[in-house]
mmCIF file of C-alpha atoms in Angstrom:
data_model
loop_
_atom_site.group_PDB
_atom_site.id
_atom_site.type_symbol
_atom_site.label_atom_id
_atom_site.label_comp_id
_atom_site.label_asym_id
_atom_site.label_seq_id
_atom_site.Cartn_x
_atom_site.Cartn_y
_atom_site.Cartn_z
ATOM 1 C CA MET T 1 29.971 3.845 0.473
ATOM 2 C CA SER T 2 26.997 4.894 2.251
ATOM 3 C CA ILE T 3 26.639 3.392 5.936
ATOM 4 C CA HIS T 4 23.516 1.456 4.636
ATOM 5 C CA LYS T 5 25.394 -0.257 2.212
ATOM 6 C CA TYR T 6 27.918 -1.352 4.928
ATOM 7 C CA LEU T 7 25.000 -2.402 7.080
ATOM 8 C CA ASN T 8 23.433 -4.213 4.577
ATOM 9 C CA ILE T 9 26.950 -6.273 4.133
ATOM 10 C CA PHE T 10 27.401 -6.938 7.415
ATOM 11 C CA SER T 11 23.994 -8.089 8.273
ATOM 12 C CA LYS T 12 24.239 -10.830 5.496
ATOM 13 C CA LEU T 13 27.518 -12.040 7.243
ATOM 14 C CA LEU T 14 25.103 -12.712 10.493
ATOM 15 C CA SER T 15 22.419 -15.158 10.862
ATOM 16 C CA ILE T 16 18.712 -13.991 11.926
ATOM 17 C CA ARG T 17 19.390 -15.302 15.450
ATOM 18 C CA THR T 18 22.628 -13.407 16.114
ATOM 19 C CA LEU T 19 20.898 -9.980 14.719
ATOM 20 C CA THR T 20 18.092 -10.389 16.794
ATOM 21 C CA GLN T 21 20.527 -10.879 19.936
ATOM 22 C CA ILE T 22 22.596 -8.192 19.012
ATOM 23 C CA THR T 23 19.701 -5.418 18.272
ATOM 24 C CA SER T 24 17.486 -6.828 21.011
ATOM 25 C CA GLN T 25 14.612 -6.529 18.146
ATOM 26 C CA ARG T 26 12.377 -9.222 19.058
ATOM 27 C CA ILE T 27 9.000 -7.697 17.201
ATOM 28 C CA ILE T 28 8.877 -6.970 13.479
ATOM 29 C CA LEU T 29 5.815 -5.641 11.505
ATOM 30 C CA PRO T 30 6.382 -6.447 7.778
ATOM 31 C CA PHE T 31 4.314 -4.711 5.484
ATOM 32 C CA TYR T 32 2.965 -5.004 1.848
ATOM 33 C CA HIS T 33 0.539 -3.240 -0.422
ATOM 34 C CA THR T 34 -0.248 -6.219 -2.789
ATOM 35 C CA ILE T 35 1.408 -8.992 -4.723
ATOM 36 C CA SER T 36 0.814 -9.773 -8.709
ATOM 37 C CA ASP T 37 2.068 -12.027 -10.977
ATOM 38 C CA LYS T 38 0.732 -9.476 -13.621
ATOM 39 C CA ARG T 39 1.351 -6.102 -14.419
ATOM 40 C CA LEU T 40 -1.269 -3.739 -12.304
ATOM 41 C CA PRO T 41 -1.172 -0.299 -14.267
ATOM 42 C CA HIS T 42 -2.367 1.596 -11.276
ATOM 43 C CA ILE T 43 0.649 0.656 -9.379
ATOM 44 C CA SER T 44 3.436 -0.668 -11.450
ATOM 45 C CA ASN T 45 4.734 3.132 -12.474
ATOM 46 C CA LEU T 46 5.164 3.639 -8.935
ATOM 47 C CA TYR T 47 6.938 0.909 -7.259
ATOM 48 C CA PRO T 48 7.599 -2.749 -8.318
ATOM 49 C CA LEU T 49 5.298 -5.514 -7.260
ATOM 50 C CA LYS T 50 6.076 -8.933 -5.425
ATOM 51 C CA SER T 51 5.067 -11.967 -7.184
ATOM 52 C CA LYS T 52 2.832 -14.693 -5.581
ATOM 53 C CA LYS T 53 6.095 -16.960 -5.432
ATOM 54 C CA GLN T 54 8.214 -14.007 -3.741
ATOM 55 C CA PHE T 55 5.368 -13.241 -1.297
ATOM 56 C CA ILE T 56 5.089 -17.244 -0.356
ATOM 57 C CA ASP T 57 9.068 -17.223 -0.121
ATOM 58 C CA ASP T 58 8.902 -14.031 2.091
ATOM 59 C CA ILE T 59 6.091 -15.817 4.484
ATOM 60 C CA ASP T 60 8.415 -18.987 4.699
ATOM 61 C CA PHE T 61 11.416 -16.875 5.917
ATOM 62 C CA LEU T 62 9.241 -15.393 8.358
ATOM 63 C CA CYS T 63 7.857 -18.298 9.688
ATOM 64 C CA LYS T 64 11.244 -20.158 10.128
ATOM 65 C CA HIS T 65 12.694 -17.364 12.107
ATOM 66 C CA PHE T 66 9.822 -15.597 13.752
ATOM 67 C CA THR T 67 6.404 -16.538 15.310
ATOM 68 C CA PRO T 68 3.160 -14.879 13.880
ATOM 69 C CA VAL T 69 0.842 -13.085 16.308
ATOM 70 C CA SER T 70 -2.297 -11.428 16.199
ATOM 71 C CA ILE T 71 -2.790 -7.625 16.489
ATOM 72 C CA ASP T 72 -4.631 -8.632 19.895
ATOM 73 C CA GLU T 73 -1.332 -10.917 21.055
ATOM 74 C CA LEU T 74 1.062 -8.253 19.529
ATOM 75 C CA LYS T 75 -0.776 -5.688 22.020
ATOM 76 C CA SER T 76 -0.643 -7.671 24.924
ATOM 77 C CA ILE T 77 3.523 -8.216 24.135
ATOM 78 C CA ILE T 78 4.016 -4.581 23.995
ATOM 79 C CA TYR T 79 1.462 -3.470 26.918
ATOM 80 C CA ASN T 80 2.043 -5.736 29.178
ATOM 81 C CA ASN T 81 5.796 -6.110 28.401
ATOM 82 C CA GLU T 82 5.180 -9.780 27.728
ATOM 83 C CA PRO T 83 8.374 -11.827 27.561
ATOM 84 C CA VAL T 84 8.767 -13.919 24.193
ATOM 85 C CA SER T 85 10.897 -16.897 23.840
ATOM 86 C CA LYS T 86 11.022 -16.582 19.788
ATOM 87 C CA PRO T 87 10.838 -13.246 17.892
ATOM 88 C CA VAL T 88 7.588 -12.433 16.757
ATOM 89 C CA PHE T 89 5.709 -10.731 13.801
ATOM 90 C CA HIS T 90 2.493 -9.334 12.460
ATOM 91 C CA LEU T 91 1.842 -8.665 8.804
ATOM 92 C CA THR T 92 -0.044 -5.581 7.685
ATOM 93 C CA PHE T 93 -1.416 -4.669 4.445
ATOM 94 C CA ASP T 94 -1.911 -1.009 3.388
ATOM 95 C CA ASP T 95 -4.668 0.379 0.878
ATOM 96 C CA GLY T 96 -7.024 -2.551 0.786
ATOM 97 C CA LEU T 97 -6.572 -3.892 -2.691
ATOM 98 C CA LYS T 98 -8.556 -6.877 -3.908
ATOM 99 C CA GLU T 99 -5.395 -9.250 -4.180
ATOM 100 C CA LEU T 100 -5.537 -9.574 -0.432
ATOM 101 C CA TYR T 101 -9.014 -11.379 -1.093
ATOM 102 C CA THR T 102 -7.811 -13.600 -4.131
ATOM 103 C CA GLU T 103 -4.291 -14.175 -3.490
ATOM 104 C CA ILE T 104 -3.036 -13.427 -0.322
ATOM 105 C CA ALA T 105 -5.473 -14.240 2.355
ATOM 106 C CA PRO T 106 -5.616 -17.589 0.744
ATOM 107 C CA VAL T 107 -1.856 -18.213 1.593
ATOM 108 C CA LEU T 108 -2.114 -16.881 5.080
ATOM 109 C CA VAL T 109 -5.154 -18.734 5.905
ATOM 110 C CA GLU T 110 -3.703 -21.759 4.951
ATOM 111 C CA ARG T 111 -0.608 -21.466 7.391
ATOM 112 C CA GLY T 112 -2.731 -19.988 10.058
ATOM 113 C CA ILE T 113 -1.028 -16.455 9.864
ATOM 114 C CA PRO T 114 -2.790 -13.387 11.011
ATOM 115 C CA ALA T 115 -2.913 -9.948 9.428
ATOM 116 C CA THR T 116 -4.272 -6.460 9.755
ATOM 117 C CA ILE T 117 -5.458 -4.436 6.562
ATOM 118 C CA PHE T 118 -5.430 -1.014 6.773
ATOM 119 C CA VAL T 119 -8.316 0.379 4.504
ATOM 120 C CA ASN T 120 -8.929 3.828 2.925
ATOM 121 C CA THR T 121 -12.551 3.971 3.402
ATOM 122 C CA ASP T 122 -13.511 6.251 0.529
ATOM 123 C CA PHE T 123 -12.065 3.686 -1.774
ATOM 124 C CA ILE T 124 -13.901 0.491 -0.447
ATOM 125 C CA ASP T 125 -16.274 -0.982 -3.078
ATOM 126 C CA ASN T 126 -14.245 0.890 -5.652
ATOM 127 C CA LYS T 127 -15.794 4.543 -5.052
ATOM 128 C CA GLY T 128 -12.864 6.220 -5.498
ATOM 129 C CA LEU T 129 -9.153 5.664 -6.768
ATOM 130 C CA PHE T 130 -6.001 7.038 -4.669
ATOM 131 C CA TYR T 131 -4.347 9.906 -6.378
ATOM 132 C CA ARG T 132 -1.048 8.378 -6.881
ATOM 133 C CA TYR T 133 -2.922 5.301 -8.326
ATOM 134 C CA LYS T 134 -4.244 7.914 -10.754
ATOM 135 C CA VAL T 135 -0.799 9.267 -11.582
ATOM 136 C CA SER T 136 0.614 5.736 -12.384
ATOM 137 C CA LEU T 137 -2.742 5.279 -14.850
ATOM 138 C CA LEU T 138 -1.648 8.314 -16.397
ATOM 139 C CA ILE T 139 1.868 7.645 -16.980
ATOM 140 C CA GLU T 140 0.524 4.241 -18.260
ATOM 141 C CA LEU T 141 -1.122 5.851 -21.005
ATOM 142 C CA LEU T 142 1.298 8.565 -21.879
ATOM 143 C CA GLU T 143 3.984 5.669 -22.545
ATOM 144 C CA LYS T 144 1.914 5.148 -25.804
ATOM 145 C CA ASN T 145 0.377 8.880 -26.339
ATOM 146 C CA ASN T 146 2.585 11.833 -26.972
ATOM 147 C CA GLN T 147 0.045 14.262 -27.768
ATOM 148 C CA HIS T 148 -0.959 16.998 -25.179
ATOM 149 C CA PHE T 149 2.304 17.176 -23.761
ATOM 150 C CA ALA T 150 2.639 21.150 -24.206
ATOM 151 C CA GLU T 151 -0.956 21.456 -22.420
ATOM 152 C CA MET T 152 0.084 19.060 -19.634
ATOM 153 C CA SER T 153 3.512 21.020 -19.057
ATOM 154 C CA ASN T 154 1.500 24.169 -18.902
ATOM 155 C CA ILE T 155 -1.017 22.302 -16.139
ATOM 156 C CA LEU T 156 2.063 21.020 -14.317
ATOM 157 C CA GLN T 157 3.928 24.532 -14.605
ATOM 158 C CA SER T 158 6.797 22.983 -16.204
ATOM 159 C CA SER T 159 9.246 24.534 -18.278
ATOM 160 C CA ASN T 160 9.640 21.397 -20.136
ATOM 161 C CA ASP T 161 7.100 19.481 -22.296
ATOM 162 C CA LYS T 162 9.086 16.232 -22.906
ATOM 163 C CA LEU T 163 7.928 12.686 -21.370
ATOM 164 C CA PRO T 164 10.564 12.369 -18.727
ATOM 165 C CA ASP T 165 9.675 15.908 -17.556
ATOM 166 C CA ILE T 166 5.731 15.006 -17.602
ATOM 167 C CA LYS T 167 6.399 12.018 -15.805
ATOM 168 C CA LYS T 168 8.653 13.662 -13.130
ATOM 169 C CA GLY T 169 6.142 16.444 -12.733
ATOM 170 C CA LEU T 170 3.205 13.986 -12.347
ATOM 171 C CA LEU T 171 5.043 12.048 -9.817
ATOM 172 C CA SER T 172 6.011 15.127 -7.578
ATOM 173 C CA LEU T 173 2.068 15.823 -7.068
ATOM 174 C CA ASN T 174 0.385 15.680 -3.982
ATOM 175 C CA TRP T 175 -3.087 15.156 -2.506
ATOM 176 C CA ASN T 176 -3.651 18.963 -2.555
ATOM 177 C CA GLU T 177 -3.172 18.928 -6.362
ATOM 178 C CA THR T 178 -5.488 16.256 -7.287
ATOM 179 C CA THR T 179 -7.103 18.534 -9.738
ATOM 180 C CA LYS T 180 -4.233 19.189 -11.927
ATOM 181 C CA ILE T 181 -4.354 15.084 -12.104
ATOM 182 C CA ASP T 182 -7.749 14.891 -13.120
ATOM 183 C CA GLN T 183 -7.450 17.833 -15.734
ATOM 184 C CA ILE T 184 -4.617 15.994 -17.162
ATOM 185 C CA ALA T 185 -6.935 12.635 -17.407
ATOM 186 C CA GLU T 186 -9.531 14.860 -19.078
ATOM 187 C CA LEU T 187 -7.494 16.153 -21.671
ATOM 188 C CA ILE T 188 -6.071 12.553 -22.959
ATOM 189 C CA ASN T 189 -9.759 10.880 -22.070
ATOM 190 C CA LEU T 190 -8.649 8.921 -19.339
ATOM 191 C CA ASP T 191 -11.801 7.760 -17.363
ATOM 192 C CA PHE T 192 -10.520 6.642 -13.898
ATOM 193 C CA ASN T 193 -14.480 5.575 -13.015
ATOM 194 C CA GLU T 194 -14.497 3.523 -16.160
ATOM 195 C CA TYR T 195 -11.263 1.786 -14.972
ATOM 196 C CA LEU T 196 -12.464 1.287 -11.119
ATOM 197 C CA GLU T 197 -15.700 -0.283 -12.601
ATOM 198 C CA ARG T 198 -13.738 -2.693 -15.615
ATOM 199 C CA ASN T 199 -10.875 -3.486 -12.935
ATOM 200 C CA GLN T 200 -12.413 -3.299 -9.204
ATOM 201 C CA PRO T 201 -8.855 -2.837 -8.043
ATOM 202 C CA TYR T 202 -10.267 -2.378 -4.233
ATOM 203 C CA LEU T 203 -11.763 -4.918 -1.889
ATOM 204 C CA LEU T 204 -15.693 -4.972 -1.437
ATOM 205 C CA THR T 205 -17.572 -4.720 1.785
ATOM 206 C CA SER T 206 -18.553 -8.362 1.307
ATOM 207 C CA GLN T 207 -14.888 -9.354 1.012
ATOM 208 C CA LEU T 208 -13.739 -7.685 4.170
ATOM 209 C CA ASN T 209 -16.464 -8.995 6.412
ATOM 210 C CA GLU T 210 -15.459 -12.616 4.799
ATOM 211 C CA LEU T 211 -11.784 -11.747 5.464
ATOM 212 C CA ILE T 212 -13.090 -10.506 9.321
ATOM 213 C CA ALA T 213 -14.701 -13.808 9.813
ATOM 214 C CA LYS T 214 -11.517 -15.787 8.835
ATOM 215 C CA GLY T 215 -9.746 -13.630 11.602
ATOM 216 C CA PHE T 216 -8.033 -10.818 9.847
ATOM 217 C CA THR T 217 -8.566 -7.720 11.230
ATOM 218 C CA ILE T 218 -9.066 -4.184 9.691
ATOM 219 C CA GLY T 219 -7.874 -0.893 10.579
ATOM 220 C CA SER T 220 -7.855 3.062 9.144
ATOM 221 C CA HIS T 221 -5.506 4.200 6.585
ATOM 222 C CA SER T 222 -7.079 7.386 6.647
ATOM 223 C CA LEU T 223 -10.291 8.290 4.195
ATOM 224 C CA ASN T 224 -8.448 8.791 0.991
ATOM 225 C CA HIS T 225 -4.835 8.461 1.602
ATOM 226 C CA PRO T 226 -3.171 11.971 1.728
ATOM 227 C CA PHE T 227 0.245 11.879 2.942
ATOM 228 C CA PHE T 228 -0.158 13.447 6.486
ATOM 229 C CA LYS T 229 3.081 15.875 5.865
ATOM 230 C CA ASP T 230 0.761 17.267 2.917
ATOM 231 C CA ILE T 231 -2.040 18.392 5.119
ATOM 232 C CA GLY T 232 -2.891 20.228 8.078
ATOM 233 C CA ILE T 233 -3.766 19.096 11.352
ATOM 234 C CA ASP T 234 -7.650 19.673 11.135
ATOM 235 C CA GLU T 235 -7.764 17.818 7.764
ATOM 236 C CA GLN T 236 -5.474 14.835 9.489
ATOM 237 C CA LYS T 237 -8.194 14.993 12.551
ATOM 238 C CA HIS T 238 -10.683 14.618 10.018
ATOM 239 C CA GLN T 239 -9.033 11.943 7.935
ATOM 240 C CA ILE T 240 -8.594 9.672 11.174
ATOM 241 C CA SER T 241 -11.900 10.196 12.913
ATOM 242 C CA ASP T 242 -13.912 9.670 10.157
ATOM 243 C CA SER T 243 -12.305 6.706 8.657
ATOM 244 C CA PHE T 244 -12.482 5.308 11.985
ATOM 245 C CA LYS T 245 -16.453 6.375 12.556
ATOM 246 C CA PHE T 246 -16.969 4.318 9.210
ATOM 247 C CA ILE T 247 -14.932 1.206 10.167
ATOM 248 C CA ASP T 248 -16.742 1.073 13.462
ATOM 249 C CA SER T 249 -19.808 1.679 11.793
ATOM 250 C CA MET T 250 -19.634 -0.908 9.127
ATOM 251 C CA PHE T 251 -17.528 -3.575 10.568
ATOM 252 C CA HIS T 252 -18.138 -3.040 14.398
#
């Protein structure tokens, strides 16, 4: 049995209060992407989604054991080494997906819980799509269409042309290989722009401004979501600096 499994069993025997005392961990930063009660084709082939009820249960649990704080309060606690009478948490959400506006924000506003939304600035207003979400859409369509596997295998430089191998190859692609994703999409007539227009998976500028007015904070999650381990230092700097400049100019 792995040490992770042992720790998981051990932790279940202890209360949250005891765990925080043992670990001296007074700050936790839970993060989500989104929640949904229905299947989201651009995500569901990458990782499981929590339902709205599961999210509310999470929030109820967190509020029972921790105090929610804003990003400014969190900064003050950390940099001023302020003591906290009760452990605190700050929620964050990656990718800037529309359910933040339609499903998540109403739950948090009702409970007075602040949160930070980390957006990919190239995707605001549905002007682009994360390459991993493109992969999920490809897999969604391939489950229903068994054509062109040989051509896909050639694009992926794979020796196998069976669906499990094609899916594995797609999931292994990184930001630098987006061209391969787009080639396969063209091969099977999958139009990412049409999906963006029809489904609007990302937040709009107007929605972000509303969320800011309600007390949410906005942060950078890069321009278009490369994993930084896959890109060089110059591209990392570009992704960081230009996304922050955009956020500063658009949202002050």
